Coordinates of C-alpha atoms and ligand atoms in Angstrom, one line a residue:
X30 CA -140.7 -21.2 -35.7
X31 CA -137.5 -19.2 -35.8
X32 CA -135.4 -17.1 -33.6
X33 CA -133.1 -14.4 -35.2
X34 CA -130.6 -12.3 -33.3
X35 CA -129.3 -9.1 -35.1
X36 CA -126.4 -7.2 -33.9
X37 CA -127.0 -7.6 -30.2
X38 CA -124.8 -5.8 -27.8
X39 CA -125.0 -6.2 -24.1
X40 CA -122.5 -4.8 -21.6
X41 CA -122.4 -5.1 -17.8
X42 CA -121.3 -2.1 -15.6
X43 CA -118.7 -3.3 -13.1
X44 CA -120.1 -2.2 -9.8
X45 CA -117.1 -3.1 -7.6
X46 CA -115.8 0.2 -6.6
X47 CA -112.2 -1.2 -6.1
X48 CA -111.9 -2.3 -9.6
X49 CA -113.5 0.8 -11.1
X50 CA -111.2 3.8 -12.1
X51 CA -112.4 6.9 -10.5
X52 CA -113.7 8.6 -13.7
X53 CA -114.1 6.0 -16.4
X54 CA -116.7 3.4 -15.5
X55 CA -115.5 0.0 -16.8
X56 CA -117.8 -2.5 -18.6
X57 CA -117.6 -6.2 -19.2
X58 CA -118.8 -7.2 -22.6
X59 CA -121.4 -9.9 -22.5
X60 CA -122.5 -9.7 -26.3
X61 CA -120.8 -7.8 -29.1
X62 CA -122.6 -7.6 -32.4
X63 CA -124.0 -11.0 -32.0
X64 CA -125.9 -12.1 -35.1
X65 CA -127.3 -15.6 -35.8
X66 CA -130.5 -17.5 -36.3
X67 CA -132.1 -20.8 -35.3
X68 CA -135.2 -22.8 -36.2
X69 CA -137.0 -25.7 -34.5
X70 CA -135.0 -28.5 -32.9
X71 CA -132.0 -28.5 -30.4
X72 CA -129.4 -25.7 -30.6
X73 CA -126.4 -26.0 -28.6
X74 CA -124.4 -23.0 -27.7
X75 CA -120.7 -23.9 -27.2
X76 CA -117.8 -21.5 -26.1
X77 CA -115.2 -21.0 -23.4
X78 CA -115.9 -19.4 -20.0
X79 CA -117.0 -15.8 -20.4
X80 CA -117.8 -16.2 -24.2
X81 CA -121.3 -14.8 -23.5
X82 CA -123.3 -17.9 -23.5
X83 CA -125.3 -17.1 -20.5
X84 CA -125.9 -13.6 -21.7
X85 CA -127.2 -14.8 -24.9
X86 CA -129.6 -17.0 -23.1
X87 CA -130.8 -14.4 -20.8
X88 CA -131.4 -11.9 -23.5
X89 CA -133.3 -14.6 -25.5
X90 CA -135.3 -15.5 -22.5
X91 CA -136.3 -11.8 -22.2
X92 CA -135.0 -11.5 -18.7
X93 CA -132.4 -9.1 -19.9
X94 CA -132.7 -6.1 -22.3
X95 CA -130.1 -5.9 -25.0
X96 CA -128.4 -2.5 -25.1
X97 CA -128.5 -2.6 -28.9
X98 CA -129.9 -4.8 -31.7
X99 CA -132.9 -7.1 -31.5
X100 CA -134.2 -10.4 -31.3
X101 CA -137.1 -11.5 -33.6
X102 CA -139.3 -14.5 -32.8
X103 CA -141.2 -15.8 -35.8
X104 CA -143.8 -17.8 -33.9
X105 CA -145.9 -18.6 -36.8
X106 CA -146.2 -17.5 -40.5
X107 CA -148.2 -14.5 -39.4
X108 CA -147.0 -13.8 -35.9
X109 CA -143.7 -12.1 -35.2
X110 CA -142.5 -10.6 -31.8
X111 CA -139.6 -8.4 -31.4
X112 CA -137.4 -7.9 -28.3
X113 CA -135.2 -4.8 -28.2
X114 CA -134.6 -1.8 -26.1
X115 CA -136.4 0.3 -28.6
X116 CA -139.6 -1.9 -28.4
X117 CA -139.6 -1.9 -24.7
X118 CA -139.4 1.9 -24.5
X119 CA -142.2 2.3 -27.1
X120 CA -144.7 -0.4 -26.0
X121 CA -143.5 -1.5 -22.5
X122 CA -143.2 -5.2 -21.4
X123 CA -146.6 -6.0 -22.8
X124 CA -145.0 -6.1 -26.3
X125 CA -143.4 -9.5 -25.3
X126 CA -146.2 -11.0 -23.3
X127 CA -147.0 -13.5 -26.1
X128 CA -143.4 -14.8 -25.3
X129 CA -143.8 -15.1 -21.7
X130 CA -146.3 -17.9 -22.0
X131 CA -144.1 -20.0 -24.3
X132 CA -140.6 -19.5 -23.1
X133 CA -139.2 -21.5 -20.3
X134 CA -135.8 -20.5 -19.1
X135 CA -133.7 -22.6 -16.7
X136 CA -130.8 -20.5 -15.3
X137 CA -127.7 -22.0 -13.9
X138 CA -128.8 -22.1 -10.3
X139 CA -126.8 -23.8 -7.5
X140 CA -129.6 -23.0 -4.9
X141 CA -133.0 -21.5 -4.7
X142 CA -134.1 -18.9 -2.1
X143 CA -137.8 -19.9 -1.6
X144 CA -139.7 -21.7 1.1
X145 CA -142.4 -23.1 -1.0
X146 CA -142.4 -26.9 -1.3
X147 CA -141.6 -28.8 -4.6
X148 CA -145.2 -29.8 -5.0
X149 CA -146.6 -26.3 -4.3
X150 CA -144.2 -24.7 -6.7
X151 CA -145.0 -27.2 -9.6
X152 CA -148.7 -26.6 -9.1
X153 CA -148.2 -22.9 -8.9
X154 CA -146.2 -22.9 -12.1
X155 CA -148.8 -25.1 -13.8
X156 CA -151.5 -22.5 -13.0
X157 CA -149.4 -19.6 -14.0
X158 CA -148.9 -21.2 -17.3
X159 CA -152.6 -21.8 -17.5
X160 CA -152.2 -25.6 -17.9
X161 CA -155.6 -27.5 -17.8
X162 CA -155.9 -29.7 -14.9
X163 CA -152.8 -28.0 -13.4
X164 CA -152.6 -30.3 -10.3
X165 CA -152.7 -33.5 -12.4
X166 CA -149.9 -32.2 -14.6
X167 CA -147.7 -31.2 -11.6
X168 CA -148.2 -34.6 -10.1
X169 CA -147.2 -36.2 -13.6
X170 CA -144.0 -34.1 -13.7
X171 CA -143.2 -34.7 -10.0
X172 CA -143.4 -38.6 -10.7
X173 CA -141.7 -38.6 -14.1
X174 CA -138.7 -36.5 -12.8
X175 CA -138.2 -38.7 -9.7
X176 CA -139.3 -35.9 -7.3
X177 CA -141.9 -37.8 -5.2
X178 CA -139.5 -38.4 -2.4
X179 CA -138.9 -34.6 -2.1
X180 CA -142.5 -33.4 -2.8
X181 CA -142.7 -31.8 0.6
X182 CA -139.2 -30.4 0.8
X183 CA -138.9 -26.5 0.6
X184 CA -137.1 -25.4 -2.5
X185 CA -134.2 -23.8 -0.4
X186 CA -133.2 -27.2 0.9
X187 CA -132.9 -28.7 -2.7
X188 CA -129.4 -29.6 -3.7
X189 CA -127.6 -31.3 -6.5
X190 CA -129.4 -33.7 -8.7
X191 CA -132.8 -33.2 -7.1
X192 CA -132.5 -29.4 -7.6
X193 CA -131.6 -29.8 -11.2
X194 CA -134.5 -32.3 -11.9
X195 CA -136.9 -30.0 -10.1
X196 CA -135.8 -27.1 -12.3
X197 CA -136.2 -29.3 -15.4
X198 CA -139.7 -30.5 -14.3
X199 CA -140.7 -26.8 -13.5
X200 CA -139.6 -25.6 -16.8
X201 CA -141.3 -28.3 -18.8
X202 CA -144.6 -28.0 -17.0
X203 CA -146.3 -25.5 -19.5
X204 CA -145.0 -27.3 -22.5
X205 CA -142.9 -24.6 -23.7
X206 CA -142.3 -23.8 -27.4
X207 CA -139.0 -22.2 -26.5
X208 CA -137.1 -24.1 -23.9
X209 CA -133.8 -22.4 -22.7
X210 CA -131.3 -24.3 -20.5
X211 CA -128.0 -22.9 -19.1
X212 CA -125.7 -25.7 -18.3
X213 CA -128.4 -28.3 -17.6
X214 CA -126.2 -31.3 -17.0
X215 CA -123.9 -29.5 -14.4
X216 CA -124.7 -31.2 -11.1
X217 CA -127.3 -33.3 -12.8
X218 CA -127.4 -37.0 -11.3
X219 CA -127.5 -40.2 -13.6
X220 CA -131.4 -40.4 -13.3
X221 CA -131.8 -36.8 -14.3
X222 CA -129.4 -37.2 -17.2
X223 CA -131.4 -40.3 -18.5
X224 CA -134.6 -38.3 -18.2
X225 CA -133.1 -35.2 -19.9
X226 CA -131.8 -37.4 -22.9
X227 CA -135.2 -39.0 -23.1
X228 CA -136.9 -35.5 -23.3
X229 CA -134.4 -34.2 -25.9
X230 CA -134.6 -37.3 -28.1
X231 CA -138.4 -37.0 -28.3
X232 CA -139.1 -33.3 -28.2
X233 CA -142.4 -31.6 -29.2
X234 CA -142.4 -31.1 -32.9
X235 CA -142.6 -27.3 -32.8
X236 CA -140.2 -26.5 -30.1
X237 CA -136.8 -24.6 -30.1
X238 CA -134.5 -25.8 -27.4
X239 CA -131.5 -23.6 -26.7
X240 CA -128.8 -25.2 -24.5
X241 CA -125.6 -23.5 -23.3
X242 CA -122.7 -25.7 -22.3
X243 CA -119.0 -25.2 -21.9
X244 CA -117.9 -28.8 -21.9
X245 CA -120.5 -31.4 -22.1
X246 CA -119.8 -32.6 -25.5
X247 CA -122.1 -35.6 -25.1
X248 CA -125.0 -33.2 -24.9
X249 CA -123.7 -31.2 -27.8
X250 CA -123.7 -34.4 -30.0
X251 CA -127.7 -34.3 -29.6
X252 CA -127.8 -30.9 -31.3
X253 CA -129.4 -30.2 -34.6
X254 CA -127.7 -26.8 -34.9
X255 CA -124.6 -25.4 -33.1
X256 CA -123.5 -22.0 -32.3
X257 CA -119.9 -21.4 -31.4
X258 CA -119.3 -18.2 -29.3
X259 CA -116.0 -16.2 -28.5
X260 CA -115.7 -12.9 -26.9
X261 CA -119.5 -12.1 -27.1
X262 CA -119.6 -12.9 -30.8
X263 CA -120.9 -15.7 -32.9
X264 CA -118.0 -17.4 -34.4
X265 CA -119.7 -20.2 -36.3
X266 CA -123.3 -21.3 -36.5
X267 CA -125.2 -23.9 -38.5
X268 CA -126.3 -27.5 -38.7
X269 CA -124.4 -29.9 -36.6
X270 CA -124.0 -32.4 -39.6
X271 CA -122.6 -29.8 -41.9
X272 CA -120.1 -28.3 -39.3
X273 CA -118.8 -31.7 -38.2
X274 CA -118.6 -33.2 -41.7
X275 CA -115.4 -31.3 -42.2
X276 CA -113.5 -33.2 -39.4
X277 CA -112.3 -36.7 -39.7
X278 CA -114.1 -38.2 -36.6
X279 CA -117.4 -36.4 -37.5
X280 CA -118.0 -35.5 -33.9
X281 CA -118.8 -32.2 -32.2
X282 CA -115.9 -32.8 -29.8
X283 CA -113.4 -33.2 -32.7
X284 CA -114.8 -30.1 -34.6
X285 CA -114.7 -28.1 -31.3
X286 CA -111.0 -29.0 -30.8
X287 CA -110.2 -27.7 -34.3
X288 CA -111.9 -24.5 -33.7
X289 CA -109.9 -23.8 -30.5
X290 CA -108.0 -20.6 -30.6
X291 CA -108.9 -20.4 -26.9
X292 CA -107.3 -22.8 -24.5
X293 CA -110.1 -25.5 -24.2
X294 CA -107.6 -28.2 -23.6
X295 CA -105.1 -26.4 -21.4
X296 CA -107.8 -25.4 -19.0
X297 CA -108.2 -29.1 -18.1
Ligands
LIG305 N1 -123.6 -9.7 -13.7 C1 -122.5 -9.5 -14.4 N2 -121.8 -8.4 -14.1 C2 -120.6 -8.1 -14.6 N3 -120.0 -8.8 -15.7 C3 -120.8 -10.0 -16.1 C4 -121.9 -10.4 -15.5 N4 -122.3 -11.5 -16.0 C5 -121.6 -11.7 -16.9 N5 -120.5 -10.8 -17.0 C6 -119.4 -10.8 -17.9 O1 -120.0 -11.0 -19.2 C7 -119.0 -11.8 -19.9 C8 -119.8 -13.0 -20.6 O2 -120.3 -13.7 -19.3 P1 -121.3 -14.9 -19.6 O3 -121.6 -15.4 -18.2 O4 -122.4 -14.5 -20.5 O5 -120.4 -15.9 -20.4 P2 -120.5 -17.6 -20.3 O6 -120.0 -18.0 -21.7 O7 -121.9 -18.0 -20.0 O8 -119.3 -18.0 -19.4 P3 -119.7 -18.8 -18.0 O9 -119.6 -20.3 -18.4 O10 -118.5 -18.5 -17.3 O11 -120.8 -18.5 -17.4 C9 -117.8 -12.3 -19.0 O12 -116.8 -11.3 -19.3 C10 -118.5 -12.1 -17.7 O13 -117.5 -11.7 -16.7

């Protein structure tokens, strides 16, 4: 399996009338001519705030349409799916329906606006992903991710570590082949961190895991591949071992420091 991004551009229109000049509508650049590719394994996307990491994840998860360029998903030797504005206009959203079943996207959420309980939501998700024995699978995940104590809690009341663990369990329920995580360790408690590490160290064989993080270098050390972003573009990408071989310490953190033209350290 492989994902290939070609010349992706994504701009956001600035909606705040106070910051918008009267005639020229201003745009924020999310992605600018972004090209790269990844194969099975864990890919960690690094970059400073505003580099475009979340935008890349949203486009790849097909929750956002790129303005230009395309994403190709090589699912098997014979099956390839394209995601682009052109494809969407020509064939509608059904053109990416094979992806909807296999992608799980976990956004960077601080709170959920939903009064369903944890248990109900996991069962519903298992059913929507057409998991066999969906209730059993939901209970399995509920227990494994330490959610039994909050099973009857409405989602809007979940906070901190429990919320993060719920999101991870929810995302894994359908055994996704493409697992996309935006800042998964932010707000995660030690139990969740240990469970996430376990999951990342023993992944399904045929899975692409795409993780964005701004500063969790311990997470980045688990990567098979790295993408370094800056100003909406891909500045470097490749195998972690090759990229870090050039620095004395041989770690992602040391490599990342040598790549800084942005103020990673000064921000701290
Ligand atoms: N909804 C939005 N409306 C307007 N501009 C946006 C929106 N979302 C992102 N942007 C802008 O797009 C650029 C890239 O943002 P993005 O969130 O993708 O970067 P990031 O690397 O994930 O940073 P962060 O860690 O701060 O989320 C930034 O300039 C940001 O301000």
